[in-house]
Phi, psi and omega in degrees: 000153184208144176203166180234148173262014183098343177231287178272164173250156171235126177251129180240131180212190180232154182227128176248122184256017182096347180226308182242156175241125182242143168274122183237159178231150177229123172281127183240131182288167177300338178268005175089020181260127174290120187251318182225131176240136182208157180274143178255315184194155172273135181263139180254144179281164167297157183302329182263003185253147180282333181219164174276118180228154173071045181289341176047058183295141174230145182212153180217146175258135183257012184103341178233316184220162170270135170252132185242133172246142182202165178256138174211129179055035177080006178239161179259131180236158173227155172208166176238155182204154167277165185293338179261001178080001183286341180232065182261131181273169174284148179296145177238128179282131182245345178256168179174350179288338181229157177276348183232114180221146184200173171058057180289151171225156193215144175209161184233130184261008182103339177232318181230165172257158166233128173249134179235159180198172176264123184239142183268119174258136185297334182262312188263000182078214181284127175241164174263115178252164179201169177204141176281150181226145163248108194065228177266003187264127181293147178237128179074198186262164172293135187248144169267107185270333175202132177215134177199176178299138182088161184281140176246113190225174173052057181289148171237149187212140170210164174245121184222132180067243180246010187222154163282138173254119181244132173227156181202170174266118178265104185280358175285324177238010174065030184240163170268122181240169181204173175212154167258129185243142178279139174295154180072330176228062189291350176287344173265155188214125175288338175236112186293316178218127177260113179280112184257303178255155185225359185286152177289340178284168183284132178245146187199167173060063178286157176211145185251152168213147182232130184257012182098344179231311184232167181251134173250130173249132175239155179199172175258147182225123180301138181286330182233133179302131179085005179233065181294341178270000180267206179297147182217153175263157168257124188241162176212159175204139182256148179225149171282172184294339178267009176089010178277135178291134179266342179197172175283159174305138182233154181278131173263320177210122177226087187238015177057049177225168177280084181269135192221159164052056177294142175223144185225144178215157180254133184258013182097345179228317182224159168280135178247114181259130177233149179202176176235147177257116183278074184203126180284345175272162178290141356267112176254186174085199183273131181237164172211157174212141179263141176241127179288167178294344176269003178086018180270137176279118191265341189245066177087164177291165183294344178281359173246152188274037178065212181257149178277131174262310180199138173215144182233149178290152176306133015258020181269136179233154176240128195216166169055060179285149169227152186225147172220146185238150166229166180306121178085002186204142171232132173258130176247125177244146183202170181263132171262115188249105178270100188278075177235174176307131183100344176052048176295131182232000000 
């Protein structure tokens, strides 16, 4: 997870040392230098798991502190911290209706936070749940924000205009769907369903960006129906503040490769989309492409893989990028995975 306070960035990830798993944070300067590293919380595994994996940290700055949401032992927790770690609070559990919760996302409306996640219901499968926060402290009850036939997973969240924008992967029809939610009463919605993707192939992993006027949603789309682990395209679509589509979904990258985990941020002038190509042959590694506020692809046609951020020779891979923007700058953080004995990362 990554966010900015307008000057510095904070990157939150997890570290497994062979015995314990810790949620850690790194303060990163505007020039991209890691300056302070500190521990946030110890992560607990699921009862059936040998280690704590997949905490999926998400974080937002509220003007004073960073609030972090993460998964531990199948529950969602939040905490707050300063960028240097000198003022870190104890974790607070915000989920509890289910024993299995994951993939939190977080946004701030100027007064309160909303944290959302994918929760397993014994009857309906995965639902999108959420809870309001004041700082890291929950307000009110846990809410069911979306439930339908089929699993609802991988939520993305931002606050734009007067509404929270929520998107997720709807595995019942293999599409990316969304809703606009009202602050303070997020269980109500002025837009019941936001149609984001429309392709017959499987779409997944949405991410939001806002340019001051319109919203850009990006996601990955399987190239072949029924093969979500195969080759995928990186897609985008723009919306007005009231949820009206400004154009049809458009291709950002279609290079017949295993393209994964798109993340998007606004640098004050353009949207910067980053993703990774899961391929040891060229073009692999971390890629990026800029999208103008008019929806124009600026870095080559979609049949080319954008610009190279980082690529390493076999057996080293670079994976799972996340991006955050400030005026004139975007920071991209990712994992360098040296696939040798011991799996040093």
